[in-house]
Amino acid sequence: MEIINRRQRMSSVARKLRREQDKTIGLVPTMGALHDGHLSLVREARRMCDVVVVSVFVNPTQFGPGEDFERYPRDLTNDTTKLADYNVEYIFAPSVEEIYPKGFATYVTVEGLSEPLEGVARPGHFRGVATVLTVLFNTVRPDFAFFGQKDAQQTIVVKRLVRDLAFDTEIVVLPTVREDSGLALSSRNTYLDPQERRAATVLYRALSQAREVYMEGERSARRLAEVARDIIESEPRARLEYVSVSDAETMEKLDKISDERPVLIALAAHVGRTRLIDNIILQPARQKGHTSDLKRP
Ligand code: AMP
């Protein structure tokens, strides 16, 4: 395994792999502090691609003022140990200056899809995400890039980015990995104290209850949102920021749920000082039992 810090070295290594050795390259973009959610992406990349590159970069442009950029957990030594178990060939761990050298002035905005939900709560977040991914994709030129359903809106924005700017990279989305408690794994869970960690399970309980009500036949989006909201509000340590019921592909806000298209229920809540997000997809009744179409078959 080689740890690469320089953009130029990363692109020349990747170019050689592609041109001289005809290898397929899988990229797993992360901000480090790796957990089993990240590792599920690495495992799939390993299965699908000849060479796996994991990027570890806490991207300043996707954090807003007052967010946790400075205190975001960083532990490259531990990350390296975890990735060695998966025989990852390359870790790309550039400095901020390497990605954003002096004079950097070009940003990528995915209009529309970046605007609701996380876009309201975190203005500029997806501009930062789309910009860093553009740099990473152009540096590595991966055949496949792997993302988690945990960040549902991010997967939608990234798919559009790749389509609109004609990147020659296929986006693979994999299911959210959870603790037995239902809590979605997240690097930010390290901010939670034991009581908050227990309280944080309310996010998945809220989503599961909304799904339950949907399965019983409820098709009013407002009603499903209310069910989730009530459960979050029953947990004194949690403060709901939003709950949204939208089309899982277009992010269009729904009124009535059709049985034709997948539906995304997404929410964000603060537990103590920590902001957490989670979501589930409701598959249309017709497709039940089939693999999610947000996942690669
Ligand atoms: P991050 O390091 O938080 O930027 O996440 C890097 C990638 O890992 C993103 O594609 C995330 O969606 C994905 N990811 C984070 N948490 C999970 C999880 N619990 N299950 C699956 N994927 C995840």
PDB file of C-alpha atoms and ligand atoms in Angstrom:
ATOM      1  CA  MET A   1       0.000   0.000   0.000  1.00  0.00           C
ATOM      2  CA  GLU A   2       1.271   3.453  -0.882  1.00  0.00           C
ATOM      3  CA  ILE A   3       0.146   6.665   0.736  1.00  0.00           C
ATOM      4  CA  ILE A   4       0.181   9.444  -1.842  1.00  0.00           C
ATOM      5  CA  ASN A   5       0.061  13.073  -0.804  1.00  0.00           C
ATOM      6  CA  ARG A   6       0.632  14.773  -4.142  1.00  0.00           C
ATOM      7  CA  ARG A   7      -1.943  15.307  -6.830  1.00  0.00           C
ATOM      8  CA  GLN A   8       0.650  14.938  -9.561  1.00  0.00           C
ATOM      9  CA  ARG A   9       1.931  11.623  -8.222  1.00  0.00           C
ATOM     10  CA  MET A  10      -1.637  10.337  -7.864  1.00  0.00           C
ATOM     11  CA  SER A  11      -2.535  11.193 -11.443  1.00  0.00           C
ATOM     12  CA  SER A  12       0.655   9.719 -12.873  1.00  0.00           C
ATOM     13  CA  VAL A  13       0.196   6.465 -10.914  1.00  0.00           C
ATOM     14  CA  ALA A  14      -3.429   6.220 -12.057  1.00  0.00           C
ATOM     15  CA  ARG A  15      -2.507   7.036 -15.662  1.00  0.00           C
ATOM     16  CA  LYS A  16       0.063   4.225 -15.741  1.00  0.00           C
ATOM     17  CA  LEU A  17      -2.394   1.730 -14.258  1.00  0.00           C
ATOM     18  CA  ARG A  18      -4.925   2.564 -16.927  1.00  0.00           C
ATOM     19  CA  ARG A  19      -2.682   2.885 -19.951  1.00  0.00           C
ATOM     20  CA  GLU A  20       0.094   0.420 -19.410  1.00  0.00           C
ATOM     21  CA  GLN A  21      -1.606  -2.197 -17.315  1.00  0.00           C
ATOM     22  CA  ASP A  22      -5.209  -1.803 -18.454  1.00  0.00           C
ATOM     23  CA  LYS A  23      -6.442  -1.896 -14.850  1.00  0.00           C
ATOM     24  CA  THR A  24      -9.871  -0.766 -13.698  1.00  0.00           C
ATOM     25  CA  ILE A  25      -9.675   1.745 -10.867  1.00  0.00           C
ATOM     26  CA  GLY A  26     -12.196   2.157  -8.034  1.00  0.00           C
ATOM     27  CA  LEU A  27     -12.178   5.340  -5.974  1.00  0.00           C
ATOM     28  CA  VAL A  28     -13.709   5.573  -2.497  1.00  0.00           C
ATOM     29  CA  PRO A  29     -13.796   9.241  -1.470  1.00  0.00           C
ATOM     30  CA  THR A  30     -13.827   9.726   2.316  1.00  0.00           C
ATOM     31  CA  MET A  31     -12.976  12.253   4.992  1.00  0.00           C
ATOM     32  CA  GLY A  32     -11.234   9.556   7.062  1.00  0.00           C
ATOM     33  CA  ALA A  33     -12.012   8.430  10.630  1.00  0.00           C
ATOM     34  CA  LEU A  34     -13.004   5.259   8.853  1.00  0.00           C
ATOM     35  CA  HIS A  35     -15.730   2.962  10.181  1.00  0.00           C
ATOM     36  CA  ASP A  36     -17.584  -0.074   8.863  1.00  0.00           C
ATOM     37  CA  GLY A  37     -19.780   2.148   6.659  1.00  0.00           C
ATOM     38  CA  HIS A  38     -16.705   3.348   4.752  1.00  0.00           C
ATOM     39  CA  LEU A  39     -15.275  -0.155   4.766  1.00  0.00           C
ATOM     40  CA  SER A  40     -18.404  -1.566   3.121  1.00  0.00           C
ATOM     41  CA  LEU A  41     -17.627   0.750   0.176  1.00  0.00           C
ATOM     42  CA  VAL A  42     -14.009  -0.389   0.159  1.00  0.00           C
ATOM     43  CA  ARG A  43     -15.107  -4.035   0.155  1.00  0.00           C
ATOM     44  CA  GLU A  44     -17.323  -3.509  -2.880  1.00  0.00           C
ATOM     45  CA  ALA A  45     -14.617  -1.503  -4.661  1.00  0.00           C
ATOM     46  CA  ARG A  46     -12.217  -4.372  -3.977  1.00  0.00           C
ATOM     47  CA  ARG A  47     -14.714  -6.834  -5.453  1.00  0.00           C
ATOM     48  CA  MET A  48     -15.425  -4.789  -8.589  1.00  0.00           C
ATOM     49  CA  CYS A  49     -12.089  -3.200  -9.473  1.00  0.00           C
ATOM     50  CA  ASP A  50      -8.469  -4.237 -10.072  1.00  0.00           C
ATOM     51  CA  VAL A  51      -7.043  -1.335  -8.103  1.00  0.00           C
ATOM     52  CA  VAL A  52      -8.621   0.505  -5.171  1.00  0.00           C
ATOM     53  CA  VAL A  53      -7.812   4.102  -4.277  1.00  0.00           C
ATOM     54  CA  VAL A  54      -9.260   5.486  -1.037  1.00  0.00           C
ATOM     55  CA  SER A  55      -9.034   9.232  -0.671  1.00  0.00           C
ATOM     56  CA  VAL A  56      -8.830  10.639   2.836  1.00  0.00           C
ATOM     57  CA  PHE A  57      -9.360  14.373   2.789  1.00  0.00           C
ATOM     58  CA  VAL A  58     -11.293  16.560   5.205  1.00  0.00           C
ATOM     59  CA  ASN A  59     -12.557  18.993   2.618  1.00  0.00           C
ATOM     60  CA  PRO A  60     -12.738  22.535   4.032  1.00  0.00           C
ATOM     61  CA  THR A  61     -15.002  23.889   1.285  1.00  0.00           C
ATOM     62  CA  GLN A  62     -17.894  21.631   2.252  1.00  0.00           C
ATOM     63  CA  PHE A  63     -17.968  22.931   5.840  1.00  0.00           C
ATOM     64  CA  GLY A  64     -19.800  26.140   6.662  1.00  0.00           C
ATOM     65  CA  PRO A  65     -18.584  28.785   9.099  1.00  0.00           C
ATOM     66  CA  GLY A  66     -19.066  27.569  12.668  1.00  0.00           C
ATOM     67  CA  GLU A  67     -19.223  23.914  11.601  1.00  0.00           C
ATOM     68  CA  ASP A  68     -16.856  21.209  12.813  1.00  0.00           C
ATOM     69  CA  PHE A  69     -14.025  21.422  10.241  1.00  0.00           C
ATOM     70  CA  GLU A  70     -11.344  21.995  12.904  1.00  0.00           C
ATOM     71  CA  ARG A  71     -12.496  19.353  15.324  1.00  0.00           C
ATOM     72  CA  TYR A  72     -13.493  16.744  12.709  1.00  0.00           C
ATOM     73  CA  PRO A  73     -11.740  13.481  13.744  1.00  0.00           C
ATOM     74  CA  ARG A  74      -8.473  12.793  11.894  1.00  0.00           C
ATOM     75  CA  ASP A  75      -6.471   9.599  12.357  1.00  0.00           C
ATOM     76  CA  LEU A  76      -4.609   8.565   9.224  1.00  0.00           C
ATOM     77  CA  THR A  77      -2.541   5.930  11.063  1.00  0.00           C
ATOM     78  CA  ASN A  78      -5.649   4.103  12.209  1.00  0.00           C
ATOM     79  CA  ASP A  79      -7.288   4.528   8.790  1.00  0.00           C
ATOM     80  CA  THR A  80      -4.202   3.047   7.124  1.00  0.00           C
ATOM     81  CA  THR A  81      -4.319  -0.024   9.379  1.00  0.00           C
ATOM     82  CA  LYS A  82      -7.976  -0.610   8.523  1.00  0.00           C
ATOM     83  CA  LEU A  83      -7.380  -0.225   4.785  1.00  0.00           C
ATOM     84  CA  ALA A  84      -4.427  -2.619   4.856  1.00  0.00           C
ATOM     85  CA  ASP A  85      -6.908  -5.395   5.779  1.00  0.00           C
ATOM     86  CA  TYR A  86      -8.620  -4.846   2.419  1.00  0.00           C
ATOM     87  CA  ASN A  87      -5.388  -4.789   0.427  1.00  0.00           C
ATOM     88  CA  VAL A  88      -6.116  -1.269  -0.754  1.00  0.00           C
ATOM     89  CA  GLU A  89      -3.355  -0.289  -3.164  1.00  0.00           C
ATOM     90  CA  TYR A  90      -3.363   3.492  -2.689  1.00  0.00           C
ATOM     91  CA  ILE A  91      -4.455   5.985  -0.072  1.00  0.00           C
ATOM     92  CA  PHE A  92      -4.646   9.479  -1.495  1.00  0.00           C
ATOM     93  CA  ALA A  93      -4.270  11.826   1.452  1.00  0.00           C
ATOM     94  CA  PRO A  94      -3.460  15.299   0.140  1.00  0.00           C
ATOM     95  CA  SER A  95      -3.065  18.454   2.209  1.00  0.00           C
ATOM     96  CA  VAL A  96      -5.554  21.291   1.825  1.00  0.00           C
ATOM     97  CA  GLU A  97      -2.959  23.291  -0.157  1.00  0.00           C
ATOM     98  CA  GLU A  98      -2.483  20.389  -2.527  1.00  0.00           C
ATOM     99  CA  ILE A  99      -6.169  20.361  -3.478  1.00  0.00           C
ATOM    100  CA  TYR A 100      -6.700  24.105  -3.185  1.00  0.00           C
ATOM    101  CA  PRO A 101      -3.387  25.724  -4.138  1.00  0.00           C
ATOM    102  CA  LYS A 102      -2.970  29.465  -3.881  1.00  0.00           C
ATOM    103  CA  GLY A 103      -5.151  31.152  -6.475  1.00  0.00           C
ATOM    104  CA  PHE A 104      -7.696  28.307  -6.684  1.00  0.00           C
ATOM    105  CA  ALA A 105     -10.804  29.971  -8.095  1.00  0.00           C
ATOM    106  CA  THR A 106     -13.033  27.422  -9.816  1.00  0.00           C
ATOM    107  CA  TYR A 107     -16.055  25.910  -8.098  1.00  0.00           C
ATOM    108  CA  VAL A 108     -18.705  23.496  -9.330  1.00  0.00           C
ATOM    109  CA  THR A 109     -22.367  24.012  -8.538  1.00  0.00           C
ATOM    110  CA  VAL A 110     -25.047  21.415  -9.196  1.00  0.00           C
ATOM    111  CA  GLU A 111     -28.102  23.632  -9.373  1.00  0.00           C
ATOM    112  CA  GLY A 112     -31.510  22.567  -8.115  1.00  0.00           C
ATOM    113  CA  LEU A 113     -30.613  19.270  -6.473  1.00  0.00           C
ATOM    114  CA  SER A 114     -28.152  20.993  -4.122  1.00  0.00           C
ATOM    115  CA  GLU A 115     -30.734  23.445  -2.878  1.00  0.00           C
ATOM    116  CA  PRO A 116     -33.273  21.669  -0.605  1.00  0.00           C
ATOM    117  CA  LEU A 117     -32.636  19.826   2.709  1.00  0.00           C
ATOM    118  CA  GLU A 118     -28.888  19.835   3.394  1.00  0.00           C
ATOM    119  CA  GLY A 119     -28.560  22.724   0.964  1.00  0.00           C
ATOM    120  CA  VAL A 120     -30.806  24.876   3.157  1.00  0.00           C
ATOM    121  CA  ALA A 121     -29.161  23.803   6.394  1.00  0.00           C
ATOM    122  CA  ARG A 122     -25.616  23.952   5.019  1.00  0.00           C
ATOM    123  CA  PRO A 123     -25.393  26.581   2.262  1.00  0.00           C
ATOM    124  CA  GLY A 124     -22.386  25.923   0.033  1.00  0.00           C
ATOM    125  CA  HIS A 125     -21.984  22.352   1.272  1.00  0.00           C
ATOM    126  CA  PHE A 126     -22.685  20.658  -2.057  1.00  0.00           C
ATOM    127  CA  ARG A 127     -20.642  23.240  -3.948  1.00  0.00           C
ATOM    128  CA  GLY A 128     -17.711  22.093  -1.817  1.00  0.00           C
ATOM    129  CA  VAL A 129     -18.577  18.436  -2.380  1.00  0.00           C
ATOM    130  CA  ALA A 130     -18.992  18.821  -6.159  1.00  0.00           C
ATOM    131  CA  THR A 131     -15.774  20.828  -6.408  1.00  0.00           C
ATOM    132  CA  VAL A 132     -13.592  18.395  -4.474  1.00  0.00           C
ATOM    133  CA  LEU A 133     -15.080  15.422  -6.325  1.00  0.00           C
ATOM    134  CA  THR A 134     -14.318  17.117  -9.631  1.00  0.00           C
ATOM    135  CA  VAL A 135     -10.691  17.493  -8.576  1.00  0.00           C
ATOM    136  CA  LEU A 136     -10.551  13.892  -7.300  1.00  0.00           C
ATOM    137  CA  PHE A 137     -12.225  12.461 -10.399  1.00  0.00           C
ATOM    138  CA  ASN A 138      -9.904  14.391 -12.700  1.00  0.00           C
ATOM    139  CA  THR A 139      -6.864  13.316 -10.688  1.00  0.00           C
ATOM    140  CA  VAL A 140      -7.672   9.609 -10.392  1.00  0.00           C
ATOM    141  CA  ARG A 141     -10.023   9.157 -13.378  1.00  0.00           C
ATOM    142  CA  PRO A 142     -11.672   6.176 -11.714  1.00  0.00           C
ATOM    143  CA  ASP A 143     -13.861   3.712 -13.610  1.00  0.00           C
ATOM    144  CA  PHE A 144     -16.087   3.472 -10.549  1.00  0.00           C
ATOM    145  CA  ALA A 145     -16.608   5.687  -7.516  1.00  0.00           C
ATOM    146  CA  PHE A 146     -18.354   4.402  -4.400  1.00  0.00           C
ATOM    147  CA  PHE A 147     -20.770   6.308  -2.176  1.00  0.00           C
ATOM    148  CA  GLY A 148     -23.032   5.490   0.776  1.00  0.00           C
ATOM    149  CA  GLN A 149     -26.808   5.803   0.806  1.00  0.00           C
ATOM    150  CA  LYS A 150     -26.303   7.363   4.266  1.00  0.00           C
ATOM    151  CA  ASP A 151     -25.729  10.680   2.450  1.00  0.00           C
ATOM    152  CA  ALA A 152     -28.750  10.337   0.188  1.00  0.00           C
ATOM    153  CA  GLN A 153     -28.776  13.836  -1.270  1.00  0.00           C
ATOM    154  CA  GLN A 154     -25.043  13.634  -1.916  1.00  0.00           C
ATOM    155  CA  THR A 155     -25.563  10.513  -4.062  1.00  0.00           C
ATOM    156  CA  ILE A 156     -28.207  12.328  -6.101  1.00  0.00           C
ATOM    157  CA  VAL A 157     -26.035  15.418  -6.543  1.00  0.00           C
ATOM    158  CA  VAL A 158     -22.987  13.326  -7.495  1.00  0.00           C
ATOM    159  CA  LYS A 159     -24.894  11.314 -10.087  1.00  0.00           C
ATOM    160  CA  ARG A 160     -26.016  14.548 -11.709  1.00  0.00           C
ATOM    161  CA  LEU A 161     -22.506  16.035 -11.547  1.00  0.00           C
ATOM    162  CA  VAL A 162     -21.105  13.011 -13.366  1.00  0.00           C
ATOM    163  CA  ARG A 163     -23.843  13.045 -15.950  1.00  0.00           C
ATOM    164  CA  ASP A 164     -23.791  16.784 -16.650  1.00  0.00           C
ATOM    165  CA  LEU A 165     -20.002  17.171 -16.802  1.00  0.00           C
ATOM    166  CA  ALA A 166     -19.526  13.874 -18.692  1.00  0.00           C
ATOM    167  CA  PHE A 167     -17.140  12.223 -16.248  1.00  0.00           C
ATOM    168  CA  ASP A 168     -16.217   8.754 -17.410  1.00  0.00           C
ATOM    169  CA  THR A 169     -16.935   7.315 -13.955  1.00  0.00           C
ATOM    170  CA  GLU A 170     -19.808   5.120 -12.855  1.00  0.00           C
ATOM    171  CA  ILE A 171     -21.303   5.984  -9.479  1.00  0.00           C
ATOM    172  CA  VAL A 172     -22.032   3.006  -7.231  1.00  0.00           C
ATOM    173  CA  VAL A 173     -24.291   3.577  -4.229  1.00  0.00           C
ATOM    174  CA  LEU A 174     -24.275   1.111  -1.331  1.00  0.00           C
ATOM    175  CA  PRO A 175     -26.689   0.697   1.587  1.00  0.00           C
ATOM    176  CA  THR A 176     -26.323   2.461   4.916  1.00  0.00           C
ATOM    177  CA  VAL A 177     -24.443   0.415   7.502  1.00  0.00           C
ATOM    178  CA  ARG A 178     -26.014   0.608  10.969  1.00  0.00           C
ATOM    179  CA  GLU A 179     -25.254  -0.464  14.505  1.00  0.00           C
ATOM    180  CA  ASP A 180     -27.566  -3.125  15.966  1.00  0.00           C
ATOM    181  CA  SER A 181     -29.367  -0.217  17.640  1.00  0.00           C
ATOM    182  CA  GLY A 182     -30.254   1.147  14.187  1.00  0.00           C
ATOM    183  CA  LEU A 183     -27.938   4.147  14.540  1.00  0.00           C
ATOM    184  CA  ALA A 184     -26.272   4.798  11.174  1.00  0.00           C
ATOM    185  CA  LEU A 185     -22.493   4.664  11.462  1.00  0.00           C
ATOM    186  CA  SER A 186     -20.939   8.106  11.130  1.00  0.00           C
ATOM    187  CA  SER A 187     -17.567   9.629  11.941  1.00  0.00           C
ATOM    188  CA  ARG A 188     -19.548  12.267  13.865  1.00  0.00           C
ATOM    189  CA  ASN A 189     -20.918   9.612  16.256  1.00  0.00           C
ATOM    190  CA  THR A 190     -17.590   9.989  18.102  1.00  0.00           C
ATOM    191  CA  TYR A 191     -18.889  13.364  19.330  1.00  0.00           C
ATOM    192  CA  LEU A 192     -21.768  11.671  21.197  1.00  0.00           C
ATOM    193  CA  ASP A 193     -21.549  10.780  24.884  1.00  0.00           C
ATOM    194  CA  PRO A 194     -23.141   7.458  25.941  1.00  0.00           C
ATOM    195  CA  GLN A 195     -26.527   8.997  26.729  1.00  0.00           C
ATOM    196  CA  GLU A 196     -26.583  10.935  23.481  1.00  0.00           C
ATOM    197  CA  ARG A 197     -25.628   7.800  21.598  1.00  0.00           C
ATOM    198  CA  ARG A 198     -28.679   6.056  22.996  1.00  0.00           C
ATOM    199  CA  ALA A 199     -30.829   9.084  22.212  1.00  0.00           C
ATOM    200  CA  ALA A 200     -29.478   9.154  18.636  1.00  0.00           C
ATOM    201  CA  THR A 201     -31.174   5.837  17.880  1.00  0.00           C
ATOM    202  CA  VAL A 202     -34.373   7.899  17.689  1.00  0.00           C
ATOM    203  CA  LEU A 203     -33.500   8.926  14.110  1.00  0.00           C
ATOM    204  CA  TYR A 204     -33.790   5.402  12.782  1.00  0.00           C
ATOM    205  CA  ARG A 205     -36.769   4.632  14.998  1.00  0.00           C
ATOM    206  CA  ALA A 206     -38.559   7.628  13.481  1.00  0.00           C
ATOM    207  CA  LEU A 207     -37.750   6.524   9.928  1.00  0.00           C
ATOM    208  CA  SER A 208     -38.740   2.922  10.652  1.00  0.00           C
ATOM    209  CA  GLN A 209     -42.052   4.001  12.137  1.00  0.00           C
ATOM    210  CA  ALA A 210     -42.785   6.122   9.068  1.00  0.00           C
ATOM    211  CA  ARG A 211     -42.035   3.098   6.902  1.00  0.00           C
ATOM    212  CA  GLU A 212     -44.316   0.971   9.064  1.00  0.00           C
ATOM    213  CA  VAL A 213     -47.179   3.408   8.569  1.00  0.00           C
ATOM    214  CA  TYR A 214     -46.449   3.459   4.821  1.00  0.00           C
ATOM    215  CA  MET A 215     -46.562  -0.345   4.711  1.00  0.00           C
ATOM    216  CA  GLU A 216     -49.944  -0.199   6.405  1.00  0.00           C
ATOM    217  CA  GLY A 217     -51.154   1.843   3.439  1.00  0.00           C
ATOM    218  CA  GLU A 218     -50.637   5.498   4.362  1.00  0.00           C
ATOM    219  CA  ARG A 219     -49.833   7.507   1.203  1.00  0.00           C
ATOM    220  CA  SER A 220     -49.900  11.062   2.519  1.00  0.00           C
ATOM    221  CA  ALA A 221     -46.348  12.436   2.571  1.00  0.00           C
ATOM    222  CA  ARG A 222     -47.341  14.959   5.235  1.00  0.00           C
ATOM    223  CA  ARG A 223     -48.661  12.197   7.471  1.00  0.00           C
ATOM    224  CA  LEU A 224     -45.462  10.140   7.145  1.00  0.00           C
ATOM    225  CA  ALA A 225     -43.393  13.213   7.995  1.00  0.00           C
ATOM    226  CA  GLU A 226     -45.595  13.830  11.043  1.00  0.00           C
ATOM    227  CA  VAL A 227     -45.105  10.276  12.272  1.00  0.00           C
ATOM    228  CA  ALA A 228     -41.324  10.691  12.073  1.00  0.00           C
ATOM    229  CA  ARG A 229     -41.482  14.166  13.626  1.00  0.00           C
ATOM    230  CA  ASP A 230     -43.550  12.960  16.607  1.00  0.00           C
ATOM    231  CA  ILE A 231     -41.043  10.243  17.398  1.00  0.00           C
ATOM    232  CA  ILE A 232     -38.064  12.596  17.224  1.00  0.00           C
ATOM    233  CA  GLU A 233     -39.915  15.066  19.421  1.00  0.00           C
ATOM    234  CA  SER A 234     -40.508  12.351  22.034  1.00  0.00           C
ATOM    235  CA  GLU A 235     -36.737  12.241  22.657  1.00  0.00           C
ATOM    236  CA  PRO A 236     -35.744  15.177  24.856  1.00  0.00           C
ATOM    237  CA  ARG A 237     -32.078  15.091  23.792  1.00  0.00           C
ATOM    238  CA  ALA A 238     -32.978  15.379  20.094  1.00  0.00           C
ATOM    239  CA  ARG A 239     -33.996  18.474  18.153  1.00  0.00           C
ATOM    240  CA  LEU A 240     -35.415  17.934  14.688  1.00  0.00           C
ATOM    241  CA  GLU A 241     -34.063  20.187  11.951  1.00  0.00           C
ATOM    242  CA  TYR A 242     -36.050  18.788   9.034  1.00  0.00           C
ATOM    243  CA  VAL A 243     -37.884  15.726   7.884  1.00  0.00           C
ATOM    244  CA  SER A 244     -38.671  15.467   4.225  1.00  0.00           C
ATOM    245  CA  VAL A 245     -40.570  13.080   1.994  1.00  0.00           C
ATOM    246  CA  SER A 246     -39.458  13.412  -1.605  1.00  0.00           C
ATOM    247  CA  ASP A 247     -38.929  11.563  -4.861  1.00  0.00           C
ATOM    248  CA  ALA A 248     -35.768   9.491  -4.361  1.00  0.00           C
ATOM    249  CA  GLU A 249     -34.315  10.432  -7.735  1.00  0.00           C
ATOM    250  CA  THR A 250     -35.437  13.996  -8.432  1.00  0.00           C
ATOM    251  CA  MET A 251     -35.705  15.175  -4.778  1.00  0.00           C
ATOM    252  CA  GLU A 252     -39.047  16.718  -5.701  1.00  0.00           C
ATOM    253  CA  LYS A 253     -41.129  17.253  -2.579  1.00  0.00           C
ATOM    254  CA  LEU A 254     -44.150  14.985  -2.532  1.00  0.00           C
ATOM    255  CA  ASP A 255     -47.690  15.461  -1.497  1.00  0.00           C
ATOM    256  CA  LYS A 256     -49.158  12.102  -2.209  1.00  0.00           C
ATOM    257  CA  ILE A 257     -46.952   9.050  -2.542  1.00  0.00           C
ATOM    258  CA  SER A 258     -47.404   7.205  -5.803  1.00  0.00           C
ATOM    259  CA  ASP A 259     -46.835   3.485  -6.088  1.00  0.00           C
ATOM    260  CA  GLU A 260     -44.677   4.066  -9.162  1.00  0.00           C
ATOM    261  CA  ARG A 261     -41.430   5.580  -7.920  1.00  0.00           C
ATOM    262  CA  PRO A 262     -39.071   5.189  -4.940  1.00  0.00           C
ATOM    263  CA  VAL A 263     -39.530   7.704  -2.148  1.00  0.00           C
ATOM    264  CA  LEU A 264     -36.833   9.171   0.080  1.00  0.00           C
ATOM    265  CA  ILE A 265     -37.597   9.996   3.687  1.00  0.00           C
ATOM    266  CA  ALA A 266     -34.663  12.040   4.925  1.00  0.00           C
ATOM    267  CA  LEU A 267     -34.127  13.816   8.198  1.00  0.00           C
ATOM    268  CA  ALA A 268     -31.591  15.832  10.130  1.00  0.00           C
ATOM    269  CA  ALA A 269     -31.582  16.273  13.890  1.00  0.00           C
ATOM    270  CA  HIS A 270     -29.298  17.642  16.553  1.00  0.00           C
ATOM    271  CA  VAL A 271     -28.518  15.360  19.454  1.00  0.00           C
ATOM    272  CA  GLY A 272     -26.805  17.506  22.040  1.00  0.00           C
ATOM    273  CA  ARG A 273     -24.349  19.573  19.981  1.00  0.00           C
ATOM    274  CA  THR A 274     -24.029  16.981  17.237  1.00  0.00           C
ATOM    275  CA  ARG A 275     -25.881  17.223  13.957  1.00  0.00           C
ATOM    276  CA  LEU A 276     -26.873  13.858  12.494  1.00  0.00           C
ATOM    277  CA  ILE A 277     -28.608  12.855   9.268  1.00  0.00           C
ATOM    278  CA  ASP A 278     -30.309   9.643   8.217  1.00  0.00           C
ATOM    279  CA  ASN A 279     -32.756   8.418   5.597  1.00  0.00           C
ATOM    280  CA  ILE A 280     -34.623   5.449   4.201  1.00  0.00           C
ATOM    281  CA  ILE A 281     -36.005   4.631   0.779  1.00  0.00           C
ATOM    282  CA  LEU A 282     -39.540   3.334   0.335  1.00  0.00           C
ATOM    283  CA  GLN A 283     -39.663   1.096  -2.687  1.00  0.00           C
ATOM    284  CA  PRO A 284     -42.831   1.227  -4.762  1.00  0.00           C
ATOM    285  CA  ALA A 285     -45.176  -1.638  -3.927  1.00  0.00           C
ATOM    286  CA  ARG A 286     -44.719  -3.066  -7.434  1.00  0.00           C
ATOM    287  CA  GLN A 287     -40.964  -3.428  -6.937  1.00  0.00           C
ATOM    288  CA  LYS A 288     -41.007  -4.776  -3.391  1.00  0.00           C
ATOM    289  CA  GLY A 289     -38.620  -7.636  -2.867  1.00  0.00           C
ATOM    290  CA  HIS A 290     -36.359  -6.348  -5.612  1.00  0.00           C
ATOM    291  CA  THR A 291     -32.965  -4.832  -4.967  1.00  0.00           C
ATOM    292  CA  SER A 292     -33.139  -1.088  -4.465  1.00  0.00           C
ATOM    293  CA  ASP A 293     -32.605   0.618  -7.792  1.00  0.00           C
ATOM    294  CA  LEU A 294     -30.340   3.087  -6.041  1.00  0.00           C
ATOM    295  CA  LYS A 295     -28.036   0.184  -5.465  1.00  0.00           C
ATOM    296  CA  ARG A 296     -26.067  -1.565  -8.141  1.00  0.00           C
ATOM    297  CA  PRO A 297     -27.623  -4.928  -8.929  1.00  0.00           C
TER     298      PRO A 297
HETATM  299  P1  AMP B   1     -17.521  10.751   4.823  1.00  0.00           P
HETATM  300  O1  AMP B   1     -16.167  10.286   5.271  1.00  0.00           O
HETATM  301  O2  AMP B   1     -18.486  10.979   5.927  1.00  0.00           O
HETATM  302  O3  AMP B   1     -17.456  11.867   3.816  1.00  0.00           O
HETATM  303  O4  AMP B   1     -18.137   9.517   4.018  1.00  0.00           O
HETATM  304  C1  AMP B   1     -17.458   8.946   2.945  1.00  0.00           C
HETATM  305  C2  AMP B   1     -18.398   7.996   2.245  1.00  0.00           C
HETATM  306  O5  AMP B   1     -18.809   6.984   3.146  1.00  0.00           O
HETATM  307  C3  AMP B   1     -19.675   8.680   1.736  1.00  0.00           C
HETATM  308  O6  AMP B   1     -20.012   8.163   0.464  1.00  0.00           O
HETATM  309  C4  AMP B   1     -20.675   8.285   2.776  1.00  0.00           C
HETATM  310  O7  AMP B   1     -21.996   8.258   2.291  1.00  0.00           O
HETATM  311  C5  AMP B   1     -20.209   6.895   3.129  1.00  0.00           C
HETATM  312  N1  AMP B   1     -20.746   6.496   4.442  1.00  0.00           N
HETATM  313  C6  AMP B   1     -20.659   7.198   5.598  1.00  0.00           C
HETATM  314  N2  AMP B   1     -21.332   6.555   6.588  1.00  0.00           N
HETATM  315  C7  AMP B   1     -21.858   5.438   6.026  1.00  0.00           C
HETATM  316  C8  AMP B   1     -22.671   4.366   6.512  1.00  0.00           C
HETATM  317  N3  AMP B   1     -23.069   4.314   7.783  1.00  0.00           N
HETATM  318  N4  AMP B   1     -23.030   3.401   5.656  1.00  0.00           N
HETATM  319  C9  AMP B   1     -22.631   3.440   4.339  1.00  0.00           C
HETATM  320  N5  AMP B   1     -21.864   4.419   3.831  1.00  0.00           N
HETATM  321  C10 AMP B   1     -21.481   5.408   4.653  1.00  0.00           C
END
